[in-house]
Amino acid sequence: MRRSKAIPAIPAIAVIAGAALMLTACGGSGGGDQSNGAGSGNSNTAIAKGESGDTYTAPKVADMGPVVVSTDKPFTAYNNAEESAVQSYNTYALIQVLARPFILDGNNKVLLNKDVMDSVDVTSSSPQTVTWKIKPGVEWSDGAPWNCKDFYLAWLSQSGQDKKPDGSGTYFLPGSTTGYSSISSAKCENDTTFVTTFSEPFGDYKGLFGIGDDLLPAHILEKQTGVSDITQVTPKSPADVLDKVSKFWNEGWNGWKSDLGPASGAYMIKDWQQGTSITLVRNPKWKGNAGGPSQITLKAIPDSNAQVQALQNNEEQVISSAQPDNNAAQQLQQLASSGITYGATSGLNYEHLDLNLKRPIFQDEAVRKAFGQCINRNELVDKLIKQVQPDAKPFNSVVFFPNQTGYTDNYSDKLINNPATAKSTLEADGWKLGADGIMAKNGQRLSFKISHTDIPRRKSTVALLQQECKAAGIDIQDDTDANFLDKRVSQSDYDVALFAWSVQPFHSSGLATYTTDGGQNWNGCGTAASDASFKKAATETDDTQSIADYQAADKAIAATYCTFPLFQPPNMYAYTGDIDRAYFQSYYGALWNANEWQKPNA
């Protein structure tokens, strides 16, 4: 999973079992191109031009000149697989920069990327063996080959098998090891053939090696560390070797430097203005068809209304907001006559509250339960979401999305909007109402902070929660921190975290977040029962049984009152008449098909 800075693993930026699940498009309104299905679009926007069956090849398109795109938060790191860096806004830029064996179309269908791969096949079922055949001649923008070494490094860095002798953890610090930790053998048969053998079946193998932006340039790491051949480094190599290669992987690709961050995709990074923008230009070494835009500048504009103004002034041609607000949506809906196309989708992401079980106050189950009982999610949806997406509803799972087989409501009986019941729950546990109207027990007031980034909708969410829960005797403090998701959340530095997970269309990504040993389980969520169900589900090759096991894990997590899903934040997009289509893909953002953009009727 990824933090969607509204907010992998397979990173839990978080893909969902085996073959990709097709999510159904729904009709929309306002501006002419709105679709409201979870993670879905319509036939005009969600199907890639280069898509053919289960494969993708970049199509030939006309040159359209430079394009400016805005989104909410800035790009921060070239290595989006490292635990402190992984987040959606990196993927939004890297989707055109880092090549990957499989890509997702606008409906989250998994497509083999024929521009860089000849094939990916399960060549044995016992043990499960997957052979990845790379297309000869694929290069990085600096001229080095994009080959098996890059795949090997992705496995080495995320295998979780590189244990430190003192038991303090692993050398590499990936956001997730899910799937990679099940690979018992990873070998380069030659430069273009990579063979992975699994110790136990793993149905979501298509979500490995690239979906999470983790195919990084092994030749750069070799040069920076003095290692002549990364494939000779194993998780059991001497400590000094593992220490130096992991140190560079963990730290060397934070941010971006031109000599350390080449491209393997259709575009390369030309310039990065930290906190402000990242600029892409065509990669001259790319062997596929060249992209339409000669240059793509992705600007970070946190204020949705400012994004709208820039679009109206033609300072940008595309808006891609994972954190829209009602005012901006209303403005865009009224601009159809100006040639601006507007759309909104509920994608593969969900806003939620994580209760930090490492905090003594939340080790009291009655406190967790009472907090949930005073939350009014219908009010949150009505006041914060419906102007953008009229059919929005509360979200009731941490594993499945609506329209997916297995989606079950596990939270409506827990997040009940009844402060009186919440107060009774606390009183039964020994909490007493103080003179200030706040519950107290053993000299401690029932007060905690909700931490979040500086997105206006989040601040409004906390304000509504403060009103709702005060009636139950719970004092909630607002902790707004623009940089909260950069470090604090992964360091468990919060009482309650308010953010969103952005999830790949593979259920196994939940293991990193909701199993007790998961690399992104920052709040201590999970039980032995949920762990067992998650791990059983991930190794199932029968879809029906796998779904049943994931459902059991989902239900068990809900029963712990450790995390509260609220709603699916709509992904809002808009574009001017200067571009043919710029649909917001629910995991990759607006640039998922930017190489296909051209002027209308070109």
CSV table of C-alpha atoms in Angstrom, one decimal, residues 10 15 18-20 54 101-102 110 120 132 202-209 211 506:
chain,number,residue,atom,x,y,z
A,10,ILE,CA,3.3,-5.3,-2.9
A,15,VAL,CA,-2.6,-4.9,-5.9
A,18,GLY,CA,-4.2,-13.4,-8.8
A,19,ALA,CA,-5.8,-12.1,-12.0
A,20,ALA,CA,-6.8,-8.5,-11.9
A,54,ASP,CA,-4.0,-8.8,-22.1
A,101,PRO,CA,6.6,-5.9,-16.8
A,102,PHE,CA,2.9,-5.3,-16.1
A,110,VAL,CA,-3.3,-6.1,-15.6
A,120,VAL,CA,6.1,-13.8,-18.0
A,132,TRP,CA,10.4,-13.4,-16.7
A,202,PHE,CA,1.8,-16.8,-4.5
A,203,GLY,CA,-1.1,-16.0,-6.7
A,204,ASP,CA,-0.4,-12.3,-7.0
A,205,TYR,CA,3.0,-12.7,-8.7
A,206,LYS,CA,2.0,-10.2,-11.4
A,207,GLY,CA,2.1,-7.5,-8.7
A,208,LEU,CA,5.8,-8.1,-8.2
A,209,PHE,CA,8.7,-6.4,-10.0
A,211,ILE,CA,3.9,-2.4,-10.0
A,506,PHE,CA,-4.1,-7.4,-5.5
